[in-house]
Coordinates of C-alpha atoms in Angstrom, one line a residue:
M1 CA 14.3 56.9 13.2
A2 CA 17.6 55.0 12.8
A3 CA 19.0 55.1 9.4
A4 CA 18.8 51.8 7.7
I5 CA 22.2 50.1 6.9
V6 CA 22.5 48.6 3.3
Y7 CA 25.6 47.0 2.0
S8 CA 26.8 47.4 -1.6
D9 CA 25.6 44.0 -2.7
G10 CA 22.1 45.1 -1.5
T11 CA 22.0 43.0 1.7
T12 CA 21.2 44.4 5.2
P13 CA 22.8 43.1 8.6
M14 CA 19.6 41.3 9.4
A15 CA 19.6 39.5 6.1
E16 CA 23.2 38.7 6.4
S17 CA 22.6 37.1 9.8
V18 CA 19.5 35.0 8.3
F19 CA 21.9 33.9 5.4
A20 CA 24.6 33.1 7.9
K21 CA 22.2 30.9 10.0
S22 CA 20.9 29.3 6.9
E23 CA 24.3 28.4 5.6
G24 CA 25.1 27.0 9.2
S25 CA 21.9 24.9 9.3
E26 CA 22.6 23.4 5.9
Q27 CA 26.1 22.6 7.0
S28 CA 24.8 21.0 10.2
R29 CA 22.3 19.0 8.1
A30 CA 25.0 17.9 5.8
V31 CA 27.1 16.6 8.7
E32 CA 24.1 14.8 10.3
S33 CA 23.4 13.2 6.9
A34 CA 26.9 12.0 6.5
A35 CA 27.0 10.7 10.1
R36 CA 23.7 8.9 9.7
G37 CA 25.1 7.3 6.4
V38 CA 28.1 5.9 8.1
L39 CA 26.1 4.7 10.9
Y40 CA 23.8 2.9 8.6
Q41 CA 26.8 1.4 6.8
I42 CA 28.1 0.0 10.1
L43 CA 24.6 -1.4 10.9
N44 CA 24.3 -2.9 7.5
V45 CA 27.6 -4.8 7.9
I46 CA 26.3 -6.2 11.3
Q47 CA 23.0 -7.0 9.7
A48 CA 24.7 -8.9 6.8
G49 CA 26.9 -10.7 9.2
F50 CA 23.9 -11.8 11.4
L51 CA 22.1 -12.9 8.3
A52 CA 25.0 -15.1 7.0
C53 CA 25.6 -16.6 10.5
W54 CA 22.0 -17.1 11.4
S55 CA 21.0 -18.6 8.1
T56 CA 24.0 -21.0 8.1
L57 CA 23.2 -22.2 11.6
W58 CA 19.5 -22.8 11.0
I59 CA 19.9 -24.3 7.4
T60 CA 22.4 -26.8 9.0
L61 CA 20.0 -27.6 11.9
A62 CA 17.0 -28.0 9.6
L63 CA 19.0 -30.2 7.3
L64 CA 20.0 -32.5 10.1
V65 CA 16.6 -32.7 11.5
A66 CA 15.0 -33.5 8.0
V67 CA 17.6 -36.2 7.5
A68 CA 17.4 -37.5 11.1
T69 CA 13.6 -37.5 11.5
R70 CA 12.8 -37.8 7.7
K71 CA 9.9 -35.2 8.3
Q72 CA 10.3 -32.4 5.8
E73 CA 7.5 -30.5 7.3
L74 CA 9.3 -30.1 10.7
A75 CA 12.3 -28.7 8.9
L76 CA 10.1 -26.3 6.9
A77 CA 8.4 -25.1 10.1
M78 CA 11.8 -24.4 11.6
A79 CA 12.3 -21.8 8.7
R80 CA 8.9 -20.2 9.3
R81 CA 8.9 -20.0 13.0
I82 CA 12.6 -19.7 14.0
W83 CA 14.5 -18.5 11.2
A84 CA 12.4 -15.8 9.7
P85 CA 11.3 -13.7 12.8
P86 CA 14.8 -12.6 13.9
L87 CA 15.6 -11.5 10.4
R88 CA 12.5 -9.3 10.4
W89 CA 13.6 -7.9 13.7
I90 CA 17.2 -7.1 12.7
A91 CA 15.9 -5.6 9.5
Q92 CA 13.8 -3.3 11.7
A93 CA 10.9 -4.1 9.3
R94 CA 7.2 -3.6 10.7
I95 CA 4.8 -5.8 9.0
D96 CA 1.2 -4.8 8.8
V97 CA -1.2 -7.6 7.4
D98 CA -4.6 -6.7 6.3
L99 CA -7.6 -8.9 7.2
M100 CA -7.1 -12.3 5.7
P101 CA -9.8 -13.9 3.4
D102 CA -11.6 -17.2 4.1
I103 CA -9.0 -19.7 3.1
D104 CA -8.8 -23.5 3.9
W105 CA -5.2 -23.5 5.0
K106 CA -5.3 -27.3 5.3
Q107 CA -5.5 -27.6 1.5
P108 CA -2.6 -27.1 -0.8
H109 CA -2.4 -23.8 -2.8
V110 CA 0.0 -22.0 -5.1
F111 CA 0.8 -18.6 -3.5
V112 CA 1.6 -16.0 -6.1
M113 CA 3.4 -12.8 -4.9
N114 CA 4.8 -9.7 -6.4
H115 CA 8.5 -9.3 -5.8
E116 CA 10.1 -6.1 -4.5
S117 CA 13.1 -7.2 -2.3
M118 CA 14.9 -10.1 -0.7
L119 CA 13.0 -9.4 2.4
D120 CA 9.9 -10.8 0.6
I121 CA 10.7 -14.4 1.5
V122 CA 11.2 -13.6 5.1
V123 CA 7.8 -11.7 5.2
A124 CA 6.0 -14.6 3.4
F125 CA 7.4 -17.1 6.0
I126 CA 6.1 -14.8 8.8
V127 CA 2.7 -14.0 7.3
L128 CA 1.4 -17.1 5.7
P129 CA 0.6 -19.9 8.3
V130 CA 1.8 -22.9 6.1
N131 CA 5.0 -24.4 5.3
L132 CA 6.2 -23.1 1.9
R133 CA 8.2 -24.6 -0.8
F134 CA 9.8 -23.1 -3.9
V135 CA 10.3 -24.1 -7.5
A136 CA 14.0 -24.2 -8.3
K137 CA 16.2 -25.2 -11.1
Q138 CA 17.3 -28.7 -11.3
V139 CA 21.0 -27.7 -11.3
L140 CA 20.5 -26.2 -7.7
K141 CA 19.9 -29.8 -6.4
Y142 CA 23.7 -30.5 -6.9
V143 CA 25.1 -27.3 -5.2
P144 CA 26.7 -28.3 -1.9
F145 CA 24.9 -27.4 1.3
L146 CA 22.2 -25.3 -0.2
G147 CA 21.2 -28.1 -2.7
W148 CA 21.2 -30.7 0.1
Y149 CA 18.9 -28.6 2.2
M150 CA 16.5 -28.0 -0.8
W151 CA 16.5 -31.6 -1.6
A152 CA 15.9 -32.7 2.2
T153 CA 13.0 -30.2 2.6
G154 CA 11.3 -31.3 -0.6
M155 CA 11.7 -28.3 -2.7
L156 CA 10.1 -28.5 -6.3
F157 CA 13.0 -29.0 -8.9
V158 CA 12.3 -28.4 -12.4
Q159 CA 14.3 -28.9 -15.7
R160 CA 15.0 -26.0 -18.0
G161 CA 15.0 -26.8 -21.6
K162 CA 15.8 -24.6 -24.7
G163 CA 12.5 -22.9 -24.5
G164 CA 12.3 -22.4 -20.9
I165 CA 11.0 -24.6 -18.1
S166 CA 10.2 -28.1 -19.4
M167 CA 6.4 -28.5 -19.3
G168 CA 6.9 -32.2 -18.1
S169 CA 8.8 -31.2 -15.1
L170 CA 6.1 -28.7 -14.2
Q171 CA 3.4 -31.4 -14.6
E172 CA 5.5 -33.7 -12.1
A173 CA 5.9 -30.8 -9.6
G174 CA 2.0 -30.3 -10.1
A175 CA 1.5 -33.8 -8.9
R176 CA 3.7 -32.9 -5.7
V177 CA 1.4 -29.8 -5.1
R178 CA -1.9 -31.9 -5.6
A179 CA -0.5 -34.3 -3.0
G180 CA -0.2 -31.4 -0.4
A181 CA 2.7 -29.2 -1.0
N182 CA 2.1 -25.3 -0.7
V183 CA 4.3 -23.5 -3.1
L184 CA 5.2 -19.8 -3.2
V185 CA 6.1 -18.3 -6.6
F186 CA 7.3 -14.9 -7.7
P187 CA 5.8 -14.8 -11.3
E188 CA 7.8 -11.7 -12.3
G189 CA 10.9 -14.0 -12.0
T190 CA 13.0 -11.2 -10.4
R191 CA 12.6 -8.2 -8.2
A192 CA 10.8 -5.2 -9.8
R193 CA 12.8 -1.8 -9.7
G194 CA 10.0 0.5 -8.8
S195 CA 8.1 1.2 -12.0
G196 CA 5.4 -1.3 -11.5
F197 CA 5.1 -4.9 -11.9
L198 CA 7.1 -6.7 -14.3
P199 CA 5.6 -9.1 -16.9
F200 CA 4.4 -12.4 -15.4
K201 CA 5.9 -15.6 -16.5
K202 CA 3.5 -18.6 -16.8
G203 CA 5.1 -21.2 -14.8
A204 CA 3.2 -20.6 -11.6
F205 CA -0.2 -20.9 -13.5
V206 CA 0.8 -24.0 -15.5
L207 CA 1.9 -25.6 -12.0
A208 CA -1.6 -24.5 -10.5
T209 CA -3.6 -25.9 -13.3
A210 CA -1.7 -29.1 -13.4
A211 CA -2.2 -29.6 -9.7
Q212 CA -5.8 -28.3 -9.9
V213 CA -5.3 -26.3 -6.8
P214 CA -6.4 -22.6 -6.2
I215 CA -4.0 -19.7 -6.8
V216 CA -3.8 -17.1 -3.9
P217 CA -2.5 -13.7 -4.8
V218 CA -0.3 -12.0 -2.1
A219 CA 0.5 -8.4 -2.6
I220 CA 3.5 -6.9 -0.7
E221 CA 4.3 -3.2 -0.6
G222 CA 7.1 -1.4 1.1
S223 CA 9.9 -4.2 1.3
R224 CA 11.8 -2.3 -1.4
R225 CA 12.2 0.7 0.8
C226 CA 13.3 -1.6 3.7
L227 CA 15.9 -3.4 1.5
P228 CA 16.3 -2.1 -1.9
P229 CA 17.1 -4.6 -4.9
D230 CA 20.3 -2.7 -5.8
G231 CA 22.3 -3.8 -2.7
F232 CA 22.4 -4.6 0.9
R233 CA 21.2 -1.2 2.2
S234 CA 18.6 -2.0 5.0
R235 CA 16.5 0.8 6.4
P236 CA 13.7 0.7 8.9
G237 CA 10.3 0.8 7.4
R238 CA 6.8 -0.6 7.2
V239 CA 5.9 -3.5 5.0
R240 CA 2.3 -4.0 4.1
V241 CA 0.9 -7.3 3.0
K242 CA -2.5 -8.2 1.8
V243 CA -3.6 -11.8 0.8
G244 CA -6.5 -12.0 -1.8
A245 CA -9.2 -14.4 -2.2
P246 CA -8.3 -17.9 -3.8
I247 CA -8.7 -18.0 -7.5
P248 CA -10.0 -21.5 -8.5
T249 CA -8.3 -23.6 -11.3
A250 CA -10.4 -26.6 -11.2
G251 CA -11.3 -27.7 -14.7
L252 CA -8.8 -25.2 -16.3
G253 CA -6.2 -26.3 -18.8
R254 CA -3.5 -24.8 -21.0
D255 CA -6.0 -22.9 -23.1
D256 CA -7.1 -21.0 -20.0
L257 CA -3.7 -19.7 -19.0
P258 CA -4.1 -16.3 -20.6
E259 CA -7.2 -15.5 -18.7
L260 CA -5.9 -16.9 -15.5
V261 CA -2.7 -14.9 -15.7
A262 CA -4.7 -11.8 -16.3
R263 CA -7.1 -12.5 -13.4
T264 CA -4.3 -12.9 -11.0
R265 CA -2.1 -10.1 -12.3
R266 CA -5.3 -7.8 -11.9
A267 CA -6.1 -9.0 -8.4
L268 CA -2.4 -8.4 -7.4
S269 CA -2.4 -4.8 -8.9
E270 CA -5.7 -3.7 -7.2
M271 CA -4.4 -5.0 -3.8
H272 CA -0.9 -3.3 -4.5
V273 CA -2.5 0.0 -5.5
A274 CA -4.9 -0.2 -2.5
M275 CA -1.9 -0.2 -0.2
G276 CA -0.1 2.6 -1.7
G277 CA 1.9 1.0 -4.4
L278 CA 2.0 1.2 -8.2
G279 CA 0.6 -2.2 -9.1
A280 CA 0.7 -3.1 -12.7
V281 CA 1.1 0.0 -14.7
D282 CA -0.6 -1.7 -17.6
P283 CA -2.7 -4.6 -16.1
A284 CA -3.1 -7.5 -18.5
P285 CA -6.5 -7.3 -19.9
L286 CA -8.6 -10.5 -20.2
P287 CA -8.6 -12.0 -23.7
P288 CA -11.7 -10.7 -25.6
N289 CA -13.3 -14.0 -26.2
R290 CA -12.9 -14.9 -22.3
R291 CA -14.0 -11.7 -20.5
R292 CA -16.1 -12.4 -17.3
S293 CA -19.7 -11.4 -17.3

């Protein structure tokens, strides 16, 4: 039997060989990771340039179409059918949509969506088969180019007071919705950073009750991994979307807002969790005197 060779540090030639291979593989993985990071940085620069050029082109064309034809819906359809799909493609995001509920798309709705990423708007335009408008601060109307586009396409402008958005301006916006405008609102107000839903602001719910139109909860999961909220670092990935059943607001008023917010938040949370997300870490409970039977 051959004598075993043991070095002074206790290792053997075989162990040394294994350690050397391990160190080599770790170095190789480090080099590959660094190279991948550089390639993604280059790709992200190309993607950002495409986003800027593509958006400038189609916002300009949509603005010209809106002014020339005086048809806001045509300009909005351009955003949904032409502007959004190439942005999803260049972001390398695959969108999976769960089975849609029974919704009368010919009627106006307030779509309430959780917010994970800048990509959410693109996804909403692709998934929801209606022209969408947004609620914006009144001051944005006077921003050159962007403000002109928002005005020409009929976005809903609201005035902010000392205590937040003016209820009067929300009531006016509600009349626009009641007349046929579909609105997409992110009730969190900003993008969540991965620890569950942020608290919901009540503007979307005031708008829906003022218009007396249903709220449609729309849950999105995965867009944060494709485009994180802390910078333009796009990565390929899967985005899942689930549209919930409409929540009626007929006959509801200001006193019903707490229950309406809680019901919508709970519906969104349940859908988000079902798709693998965190949902609302502490879903808002229904007020004690307004619990459903």
